[in-house]
JSON list of C-alpha atoms in Angstrom, two decimals:
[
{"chain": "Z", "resi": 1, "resn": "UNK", "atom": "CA", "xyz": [8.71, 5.36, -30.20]},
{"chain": "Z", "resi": 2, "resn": "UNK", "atom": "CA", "xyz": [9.53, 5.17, -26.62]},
{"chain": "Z", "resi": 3, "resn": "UNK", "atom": "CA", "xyz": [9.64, 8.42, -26.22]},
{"chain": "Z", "resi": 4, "resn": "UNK", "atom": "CA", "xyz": [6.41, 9.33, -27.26]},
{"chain": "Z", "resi": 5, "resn": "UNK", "atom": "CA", "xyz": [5.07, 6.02, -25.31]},
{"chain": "Z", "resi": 6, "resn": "UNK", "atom": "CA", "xyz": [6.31, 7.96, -22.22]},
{"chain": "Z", "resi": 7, "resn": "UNK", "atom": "CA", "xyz": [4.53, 11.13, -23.49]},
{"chain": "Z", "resi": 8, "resn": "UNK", "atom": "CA", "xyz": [1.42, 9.96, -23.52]},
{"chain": "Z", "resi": 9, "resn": "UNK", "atom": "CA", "xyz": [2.10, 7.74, -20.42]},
{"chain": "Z", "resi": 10, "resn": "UNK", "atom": "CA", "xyz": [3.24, 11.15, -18.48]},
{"chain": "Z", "resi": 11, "resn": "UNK", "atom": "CA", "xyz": [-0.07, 12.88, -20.13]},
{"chain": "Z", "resi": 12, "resn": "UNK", "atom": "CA", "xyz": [-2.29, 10.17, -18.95]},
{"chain": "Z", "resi": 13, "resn": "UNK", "atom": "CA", "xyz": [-0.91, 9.74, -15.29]},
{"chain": "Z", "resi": 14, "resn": "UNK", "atom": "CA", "xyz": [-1.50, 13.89, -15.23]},
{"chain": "Z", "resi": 15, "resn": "UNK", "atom": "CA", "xyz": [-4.82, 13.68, -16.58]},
{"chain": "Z", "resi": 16, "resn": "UNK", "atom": "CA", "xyz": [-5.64, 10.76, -13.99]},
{"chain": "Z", "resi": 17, "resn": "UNK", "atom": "CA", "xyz": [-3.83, 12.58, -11.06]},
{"chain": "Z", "resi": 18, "resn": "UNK", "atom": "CA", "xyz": [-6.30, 15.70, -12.02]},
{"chain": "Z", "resi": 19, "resn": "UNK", "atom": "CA", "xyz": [-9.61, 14.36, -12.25]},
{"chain": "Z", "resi": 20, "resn": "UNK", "atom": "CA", "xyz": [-8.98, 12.55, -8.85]},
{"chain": "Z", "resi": 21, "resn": "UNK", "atom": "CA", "xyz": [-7.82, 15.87, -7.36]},
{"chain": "Z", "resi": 22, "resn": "UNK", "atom": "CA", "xyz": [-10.81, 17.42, -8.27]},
{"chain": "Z", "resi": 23, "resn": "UNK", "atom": "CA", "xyz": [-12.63, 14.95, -6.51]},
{"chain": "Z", "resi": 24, "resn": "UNK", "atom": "CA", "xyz": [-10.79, 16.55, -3.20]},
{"chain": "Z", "resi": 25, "resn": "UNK", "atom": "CA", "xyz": [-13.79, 19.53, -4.16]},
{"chain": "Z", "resi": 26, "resn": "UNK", "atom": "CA", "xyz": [-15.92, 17.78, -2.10]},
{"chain": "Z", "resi": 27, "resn": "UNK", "atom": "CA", "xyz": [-15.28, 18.33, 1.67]},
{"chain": "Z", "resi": 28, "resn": "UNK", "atom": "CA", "xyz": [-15.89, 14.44, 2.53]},
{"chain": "Z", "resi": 29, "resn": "UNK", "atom": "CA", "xyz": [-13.57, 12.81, -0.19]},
{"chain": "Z", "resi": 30, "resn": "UNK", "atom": "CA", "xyz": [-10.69, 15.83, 1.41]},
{"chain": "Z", "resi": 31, "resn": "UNK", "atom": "CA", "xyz": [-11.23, 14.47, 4.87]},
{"chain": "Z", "resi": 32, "resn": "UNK", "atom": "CA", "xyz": [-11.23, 10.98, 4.08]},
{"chain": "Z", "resi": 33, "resn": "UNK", "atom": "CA", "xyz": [-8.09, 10.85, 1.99]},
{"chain": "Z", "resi": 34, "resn": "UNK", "atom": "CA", "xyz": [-6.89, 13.19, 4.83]},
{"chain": "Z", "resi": 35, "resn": "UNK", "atom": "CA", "xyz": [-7.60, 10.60, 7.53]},
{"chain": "Z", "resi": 36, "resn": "UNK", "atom": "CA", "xyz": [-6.29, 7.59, 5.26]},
{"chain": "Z", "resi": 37, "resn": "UNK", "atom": "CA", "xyz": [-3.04, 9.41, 4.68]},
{"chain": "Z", "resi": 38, "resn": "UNK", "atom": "CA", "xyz": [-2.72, 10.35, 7.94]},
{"chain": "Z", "resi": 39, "resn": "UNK", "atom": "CA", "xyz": [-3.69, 6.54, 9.63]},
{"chain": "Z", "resi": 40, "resn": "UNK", "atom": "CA", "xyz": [-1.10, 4.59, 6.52]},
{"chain": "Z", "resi": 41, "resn": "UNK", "atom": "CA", "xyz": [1.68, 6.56, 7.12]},
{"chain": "Z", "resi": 42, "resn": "UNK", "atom": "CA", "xyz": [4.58, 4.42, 8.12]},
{"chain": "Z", "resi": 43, "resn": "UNK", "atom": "CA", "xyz": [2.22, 2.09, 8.13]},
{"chain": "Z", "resi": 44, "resn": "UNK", "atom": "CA", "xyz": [0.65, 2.56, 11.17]},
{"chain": "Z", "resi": 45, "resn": "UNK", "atom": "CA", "xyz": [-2.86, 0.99, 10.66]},
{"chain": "Z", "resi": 46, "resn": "UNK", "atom": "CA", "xyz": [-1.98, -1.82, 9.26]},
{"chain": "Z", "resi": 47, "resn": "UNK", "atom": "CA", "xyz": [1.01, -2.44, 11.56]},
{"chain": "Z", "resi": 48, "resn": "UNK", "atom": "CA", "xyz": [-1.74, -2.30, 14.59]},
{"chain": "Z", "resi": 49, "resn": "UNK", "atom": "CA", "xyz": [-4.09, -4.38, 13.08]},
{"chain": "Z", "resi": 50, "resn": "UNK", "atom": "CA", "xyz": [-1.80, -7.34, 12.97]},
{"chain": "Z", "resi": 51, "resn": "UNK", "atom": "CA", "xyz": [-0.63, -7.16, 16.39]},
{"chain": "Z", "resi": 52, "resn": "UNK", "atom": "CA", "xyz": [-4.34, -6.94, 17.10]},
{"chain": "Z", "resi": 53, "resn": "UNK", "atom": "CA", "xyz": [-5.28, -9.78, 15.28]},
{"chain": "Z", "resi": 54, "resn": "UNK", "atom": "CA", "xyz": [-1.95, -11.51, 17.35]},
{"chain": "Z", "resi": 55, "resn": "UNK", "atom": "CA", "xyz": [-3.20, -10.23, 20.78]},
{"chain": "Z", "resi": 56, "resn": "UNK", "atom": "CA", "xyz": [-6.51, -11.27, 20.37]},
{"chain": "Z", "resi": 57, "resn": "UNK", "atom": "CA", "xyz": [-6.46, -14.38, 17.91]},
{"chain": "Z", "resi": 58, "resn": "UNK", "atom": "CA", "xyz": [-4.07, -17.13, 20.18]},
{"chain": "Z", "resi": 59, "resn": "UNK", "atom": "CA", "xyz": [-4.81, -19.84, 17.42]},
{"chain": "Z", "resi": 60, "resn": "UNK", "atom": "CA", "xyz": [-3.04, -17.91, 14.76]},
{"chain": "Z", "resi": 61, "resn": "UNK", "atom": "CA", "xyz": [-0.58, -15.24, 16.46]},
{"chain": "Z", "resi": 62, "resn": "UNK", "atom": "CA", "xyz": [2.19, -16.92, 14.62]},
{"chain": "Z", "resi": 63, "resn": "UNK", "atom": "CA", "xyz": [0.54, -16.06, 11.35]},
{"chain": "Z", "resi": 64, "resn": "UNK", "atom": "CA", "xyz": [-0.87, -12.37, 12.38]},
{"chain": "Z", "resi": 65, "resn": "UNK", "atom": "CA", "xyz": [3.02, -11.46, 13.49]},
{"chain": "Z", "resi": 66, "resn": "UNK", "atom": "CA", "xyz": [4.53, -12.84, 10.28]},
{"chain": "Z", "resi": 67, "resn": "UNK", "atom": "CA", "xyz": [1.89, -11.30, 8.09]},
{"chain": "Z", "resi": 68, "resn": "UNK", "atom": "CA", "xyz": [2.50, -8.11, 10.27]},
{"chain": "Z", "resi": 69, "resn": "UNK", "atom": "CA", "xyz": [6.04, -8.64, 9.59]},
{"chain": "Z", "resi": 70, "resn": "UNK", "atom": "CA", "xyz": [5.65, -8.74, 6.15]},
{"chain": "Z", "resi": 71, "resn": "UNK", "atom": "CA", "xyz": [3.85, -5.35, 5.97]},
{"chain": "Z", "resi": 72, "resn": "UNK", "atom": "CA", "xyz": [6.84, -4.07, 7.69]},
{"chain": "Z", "resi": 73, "resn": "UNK", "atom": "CA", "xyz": [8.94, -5.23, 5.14]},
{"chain": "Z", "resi": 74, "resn": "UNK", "atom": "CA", "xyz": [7.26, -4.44, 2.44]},
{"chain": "Z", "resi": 75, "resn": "UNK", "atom": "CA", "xyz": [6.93, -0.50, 3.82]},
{"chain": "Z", "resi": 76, "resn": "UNK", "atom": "CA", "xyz": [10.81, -0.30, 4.31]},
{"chain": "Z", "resi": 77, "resn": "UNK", "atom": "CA", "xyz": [11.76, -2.12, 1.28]},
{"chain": "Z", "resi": 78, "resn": "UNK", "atom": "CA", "xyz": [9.68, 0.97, -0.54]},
{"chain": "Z", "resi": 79, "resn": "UNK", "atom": "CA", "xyz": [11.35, 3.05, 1.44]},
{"chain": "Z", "resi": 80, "resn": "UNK", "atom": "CA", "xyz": [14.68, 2.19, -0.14]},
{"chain": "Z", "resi": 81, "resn": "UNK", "atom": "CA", "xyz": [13.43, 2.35, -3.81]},
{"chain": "Z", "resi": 82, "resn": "UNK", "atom": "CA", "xyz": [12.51, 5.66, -2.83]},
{"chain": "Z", "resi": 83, "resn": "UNK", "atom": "CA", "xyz": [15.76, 6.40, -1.72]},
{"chain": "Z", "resi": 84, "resn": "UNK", "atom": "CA", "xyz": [17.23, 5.20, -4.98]},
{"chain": "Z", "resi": 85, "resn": "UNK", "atom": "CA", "xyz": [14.87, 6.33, -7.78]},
{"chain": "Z", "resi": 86, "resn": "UNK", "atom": "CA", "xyz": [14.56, 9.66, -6.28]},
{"chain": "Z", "resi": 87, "resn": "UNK", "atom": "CA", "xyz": [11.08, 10.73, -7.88]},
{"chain": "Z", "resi": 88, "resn": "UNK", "atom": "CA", "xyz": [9.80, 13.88, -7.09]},
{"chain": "Z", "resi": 89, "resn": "UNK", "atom": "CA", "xyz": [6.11, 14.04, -6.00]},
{"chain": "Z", "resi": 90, "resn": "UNK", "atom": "CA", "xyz": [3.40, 15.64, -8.59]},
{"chain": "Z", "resi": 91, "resn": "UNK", "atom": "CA", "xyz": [2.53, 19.51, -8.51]},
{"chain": "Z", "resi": 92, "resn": "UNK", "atom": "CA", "xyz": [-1.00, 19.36, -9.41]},
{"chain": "Z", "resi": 93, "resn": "UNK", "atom": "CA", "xyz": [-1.70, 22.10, -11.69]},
{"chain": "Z", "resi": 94, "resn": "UNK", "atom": "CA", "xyz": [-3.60, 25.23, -9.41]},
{"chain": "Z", "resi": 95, "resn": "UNK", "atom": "CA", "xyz": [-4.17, 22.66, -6.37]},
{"chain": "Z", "resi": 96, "resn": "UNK", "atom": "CA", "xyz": [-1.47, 22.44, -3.15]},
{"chain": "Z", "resi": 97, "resn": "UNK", "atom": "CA", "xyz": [-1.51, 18.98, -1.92]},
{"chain": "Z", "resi": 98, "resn": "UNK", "atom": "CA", "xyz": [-4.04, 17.83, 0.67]},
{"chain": "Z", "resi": 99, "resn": "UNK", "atom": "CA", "xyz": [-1.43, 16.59, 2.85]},
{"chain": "Z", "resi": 100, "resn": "UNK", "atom": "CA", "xyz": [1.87, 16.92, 3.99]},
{"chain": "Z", "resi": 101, "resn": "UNK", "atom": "CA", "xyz": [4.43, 14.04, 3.45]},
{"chain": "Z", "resi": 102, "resn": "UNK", "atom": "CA", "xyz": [7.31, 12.37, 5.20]},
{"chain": "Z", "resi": 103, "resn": "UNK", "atom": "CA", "xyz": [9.36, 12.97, 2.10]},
{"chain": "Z", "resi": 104, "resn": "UNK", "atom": "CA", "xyz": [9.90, 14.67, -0.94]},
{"chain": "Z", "resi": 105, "resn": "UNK", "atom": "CA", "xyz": [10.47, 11.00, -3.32]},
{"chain": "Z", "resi": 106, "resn": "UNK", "atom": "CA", "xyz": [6.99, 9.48, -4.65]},
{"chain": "Z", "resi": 107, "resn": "UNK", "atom": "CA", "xyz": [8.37, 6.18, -6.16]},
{"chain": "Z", "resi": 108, "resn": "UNK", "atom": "CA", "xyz": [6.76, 3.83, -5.17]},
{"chain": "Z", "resi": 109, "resn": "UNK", "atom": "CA", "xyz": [4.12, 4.70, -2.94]},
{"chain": "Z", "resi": 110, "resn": "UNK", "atom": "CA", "xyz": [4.60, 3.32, 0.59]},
{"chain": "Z", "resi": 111, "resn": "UNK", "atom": "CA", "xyz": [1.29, 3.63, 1.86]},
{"chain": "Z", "resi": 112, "resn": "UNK", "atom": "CA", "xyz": [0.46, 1.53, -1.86]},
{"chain": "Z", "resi": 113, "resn": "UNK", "atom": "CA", "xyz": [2.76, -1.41, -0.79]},
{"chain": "Z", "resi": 114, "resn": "UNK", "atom": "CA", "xyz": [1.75, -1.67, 3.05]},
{"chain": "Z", "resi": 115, "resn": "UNK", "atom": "CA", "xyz": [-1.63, -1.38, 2.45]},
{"chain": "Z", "resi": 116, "resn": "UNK", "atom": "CA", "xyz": [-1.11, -4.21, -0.40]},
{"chain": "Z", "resi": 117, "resn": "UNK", "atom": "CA", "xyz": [0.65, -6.02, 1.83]},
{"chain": "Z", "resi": 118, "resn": "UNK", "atom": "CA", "xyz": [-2.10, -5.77, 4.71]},
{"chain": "Z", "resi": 119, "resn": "UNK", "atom": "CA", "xyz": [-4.41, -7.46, 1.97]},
{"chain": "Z", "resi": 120, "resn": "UNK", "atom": "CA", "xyz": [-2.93, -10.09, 1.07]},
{"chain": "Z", "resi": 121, "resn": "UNK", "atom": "CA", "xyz": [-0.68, -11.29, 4.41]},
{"chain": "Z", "resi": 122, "resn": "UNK", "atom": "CA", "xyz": [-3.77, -10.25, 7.03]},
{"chain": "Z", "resi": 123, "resn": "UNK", "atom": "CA", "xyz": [-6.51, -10.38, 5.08]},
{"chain": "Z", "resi": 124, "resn": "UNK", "atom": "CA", "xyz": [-7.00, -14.02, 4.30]},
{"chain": "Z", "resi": 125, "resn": "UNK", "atom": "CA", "xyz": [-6.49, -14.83, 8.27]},
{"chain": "Z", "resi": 126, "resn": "UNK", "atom": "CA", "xyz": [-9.72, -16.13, 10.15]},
{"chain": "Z", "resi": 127, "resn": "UNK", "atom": "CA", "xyz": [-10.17, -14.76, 13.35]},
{"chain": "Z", "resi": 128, "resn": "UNK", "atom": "CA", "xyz": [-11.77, -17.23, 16.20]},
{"chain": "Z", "resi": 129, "resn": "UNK", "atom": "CA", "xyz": [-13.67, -14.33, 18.39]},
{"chain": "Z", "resi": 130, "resn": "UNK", "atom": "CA", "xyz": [-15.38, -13.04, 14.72]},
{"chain": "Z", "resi": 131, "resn": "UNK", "atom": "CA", "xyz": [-17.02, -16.42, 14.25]},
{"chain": "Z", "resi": 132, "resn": "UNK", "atom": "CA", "xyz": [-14.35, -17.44, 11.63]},
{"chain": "Z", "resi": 133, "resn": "UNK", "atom": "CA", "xyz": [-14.81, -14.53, 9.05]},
{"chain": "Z", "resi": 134, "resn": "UNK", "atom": "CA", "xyz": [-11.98, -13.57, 7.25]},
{"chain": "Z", "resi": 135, "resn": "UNK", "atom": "CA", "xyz": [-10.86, -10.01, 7.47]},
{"chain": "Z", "resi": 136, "resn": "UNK", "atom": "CA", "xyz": [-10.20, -9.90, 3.21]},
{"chain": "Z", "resi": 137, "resn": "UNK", "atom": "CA", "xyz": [-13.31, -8.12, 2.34]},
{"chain": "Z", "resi": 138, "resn": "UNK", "atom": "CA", "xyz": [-12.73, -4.98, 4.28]},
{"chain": "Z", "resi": 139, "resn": "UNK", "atom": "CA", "xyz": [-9.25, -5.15, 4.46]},
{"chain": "Z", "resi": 140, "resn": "UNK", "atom": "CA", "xyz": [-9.10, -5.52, 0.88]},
{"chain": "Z", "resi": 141, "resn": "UNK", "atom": "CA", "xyz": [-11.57, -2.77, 0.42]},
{"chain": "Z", "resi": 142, "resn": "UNK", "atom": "CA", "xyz": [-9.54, -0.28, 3.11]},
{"chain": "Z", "resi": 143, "resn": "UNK", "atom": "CA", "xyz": [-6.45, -0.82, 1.02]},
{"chain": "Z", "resi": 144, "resn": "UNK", "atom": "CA", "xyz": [-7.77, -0.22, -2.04]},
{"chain": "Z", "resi": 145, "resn": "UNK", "atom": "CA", "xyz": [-9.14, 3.51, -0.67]},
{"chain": "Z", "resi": 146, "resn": "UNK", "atom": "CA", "xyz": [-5.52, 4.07, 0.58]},
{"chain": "Z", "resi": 147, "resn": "UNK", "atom": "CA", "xyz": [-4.11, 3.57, -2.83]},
{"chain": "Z", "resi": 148, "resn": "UNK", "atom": "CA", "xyz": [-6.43, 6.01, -4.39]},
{"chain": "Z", "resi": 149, "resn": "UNK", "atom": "CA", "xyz": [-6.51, 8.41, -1.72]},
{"chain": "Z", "resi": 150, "resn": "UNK", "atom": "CA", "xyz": [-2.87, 9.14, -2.68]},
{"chain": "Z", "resi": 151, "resn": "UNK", "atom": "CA", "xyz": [-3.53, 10.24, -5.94]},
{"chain": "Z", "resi": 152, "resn": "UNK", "atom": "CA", "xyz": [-7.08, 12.48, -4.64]},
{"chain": "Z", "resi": 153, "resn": "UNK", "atom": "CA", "xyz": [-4.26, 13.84, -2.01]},
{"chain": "Z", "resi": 154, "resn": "UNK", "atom": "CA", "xyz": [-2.12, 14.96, -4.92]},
{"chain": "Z", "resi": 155, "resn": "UNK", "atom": "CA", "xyz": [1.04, 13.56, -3.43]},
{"chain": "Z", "resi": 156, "resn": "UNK", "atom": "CA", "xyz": [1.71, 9.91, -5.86]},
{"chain": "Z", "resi": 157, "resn": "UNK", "atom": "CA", "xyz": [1.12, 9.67, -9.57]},
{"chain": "Z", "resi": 158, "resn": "UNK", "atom": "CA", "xyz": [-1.07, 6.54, -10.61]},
{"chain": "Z", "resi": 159, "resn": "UNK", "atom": "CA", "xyz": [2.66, 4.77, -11.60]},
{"chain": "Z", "resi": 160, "resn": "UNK", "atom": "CA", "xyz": [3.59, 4.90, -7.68]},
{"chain": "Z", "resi": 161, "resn": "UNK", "atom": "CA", "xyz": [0.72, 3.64, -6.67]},
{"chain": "Z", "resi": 162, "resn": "UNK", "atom": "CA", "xyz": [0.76, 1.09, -9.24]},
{"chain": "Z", "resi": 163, "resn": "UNK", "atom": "CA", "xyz": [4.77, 0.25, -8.15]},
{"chain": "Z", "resi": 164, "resn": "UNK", "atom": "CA", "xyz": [4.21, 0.09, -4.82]},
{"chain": "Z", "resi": 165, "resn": "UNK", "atom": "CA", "xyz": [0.79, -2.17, -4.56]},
{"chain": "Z", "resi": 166, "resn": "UNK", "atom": "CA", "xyz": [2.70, -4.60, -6.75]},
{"chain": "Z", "resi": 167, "resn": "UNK", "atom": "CA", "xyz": [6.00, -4.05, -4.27]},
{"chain": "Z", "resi": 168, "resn": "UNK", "atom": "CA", "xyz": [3.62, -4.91, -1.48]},
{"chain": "Z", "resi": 169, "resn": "UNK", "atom": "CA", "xyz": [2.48, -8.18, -3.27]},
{"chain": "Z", "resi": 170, "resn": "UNK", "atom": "CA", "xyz": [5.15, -9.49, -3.99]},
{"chain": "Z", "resi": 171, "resn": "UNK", "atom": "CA", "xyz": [6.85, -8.68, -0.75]},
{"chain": "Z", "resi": 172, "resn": "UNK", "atom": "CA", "xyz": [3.96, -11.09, 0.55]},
{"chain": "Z", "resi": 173, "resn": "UNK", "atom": "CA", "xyz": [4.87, -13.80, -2.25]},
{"chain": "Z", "resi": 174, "resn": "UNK", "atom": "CA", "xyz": [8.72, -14.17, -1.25]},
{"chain": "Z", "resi": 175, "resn": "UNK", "atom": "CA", "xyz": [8.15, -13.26, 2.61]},
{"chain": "Z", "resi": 176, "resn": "UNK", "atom": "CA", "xyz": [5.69, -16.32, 2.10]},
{"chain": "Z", "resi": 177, "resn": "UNK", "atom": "CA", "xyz": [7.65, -19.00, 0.28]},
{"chain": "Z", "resi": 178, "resn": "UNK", "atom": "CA", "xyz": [8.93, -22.18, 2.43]},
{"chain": "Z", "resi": 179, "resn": "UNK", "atom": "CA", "xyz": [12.30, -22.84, 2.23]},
{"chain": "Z", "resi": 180, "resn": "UNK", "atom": "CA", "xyz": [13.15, -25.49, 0.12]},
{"chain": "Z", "resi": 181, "resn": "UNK", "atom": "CA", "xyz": [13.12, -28.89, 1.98]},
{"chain": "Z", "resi": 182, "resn": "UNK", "atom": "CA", "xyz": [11.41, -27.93, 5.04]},
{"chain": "Z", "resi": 183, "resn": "UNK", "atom": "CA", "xyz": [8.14, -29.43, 5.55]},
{"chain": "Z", "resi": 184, "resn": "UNK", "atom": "CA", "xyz": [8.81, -32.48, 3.49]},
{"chain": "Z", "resi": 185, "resn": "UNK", "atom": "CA", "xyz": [9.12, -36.06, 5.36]},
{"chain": "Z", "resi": 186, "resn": "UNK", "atom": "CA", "xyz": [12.84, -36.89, 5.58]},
{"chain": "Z", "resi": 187, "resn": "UNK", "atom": "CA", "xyz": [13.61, -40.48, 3.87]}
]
């Protein structure tokens, strides 16, 4: 039963991983999961818009450096899964990836758990000089197109991406938590 659970599983990741490939065809969705491959990795974008958001935004630059912390975290802490599970990245059938990587391990996706990460730590922050708007909307939106530009790159199956947005999450959740008794009046 398991077996043939991760059959289908394997067939369905493939099938996914495919389609989204062939969406590469097009010379625009190429370039732009080009360009968001090329601005995630290590993290990069997200990693500058926090110290942005912590140069620019006084009221909160103890907030933008943890949540930029956090990102950092959550891209290293993928970083030794990946040393440890040792997944090998997909060979789309007939199609070379659209990218080169920093290494030859897919599980879990890094750019999937900074990007995540970004979301959630730096995307519920209000910035003064933007009249108050949160940055969650686009943020959000940018992360989500990371995470699926992996898979129309041809480098992560649909399981690393999954892996690492949750990674990213719920390196947010515990890099989030208070310490027990802190905060509470003393008496």
């Amino acid at each position: 039963m398991a077996a043939r659970t991760a059959r289908r599983w394997g067939q369905w990741e493939r099938r996914l991983l495919c389609a989204l490939g062939d969406c590469a065809d097009d010379a625009r969705v190429a370039g732009t999961a080009r360009a968001l491959s090329w601005s995630g990795e290590h993290a990069a974008v997200w990693l500058l818009v926090g110290l942005a958001g912590a140069a620019t935004d006084r009221t909160q630059r103890e907030r933008w450096l943890k949540g930029t912390a956090l990102v950092g975290a959550a891209h290293l802490a993928s970083m030794g899964i990946k040393r440890v599970v040792r997944r090998p990245r997909p060979g789309p059938a007939g199609r070379a990836p659209l990218v080169r990587t920093a290494g030859a391990h897919s599980f879990p996706s890094s750019h999937a758990a900074s990007a995540s990460a970004a979301a959630l730590a730096l995307g519920g922050l209000r910035h003064g000089s933007l009249g108050g708007r949160r940055h969650g909307t686009p943020l959000t939106a940018l992360a989500a197109l990371m995470c699926v530009s992996r898979m129309v790159a041809g480098v992560h199956y649909p399981s690393d991406v999954l892996a690492g947005a949750v990674l990213g999450a719920l390196t947010v959740r515990l890099g989030s938590r208070r310490p027990r008794g802190r905060g509470r009046p003393h008496g």
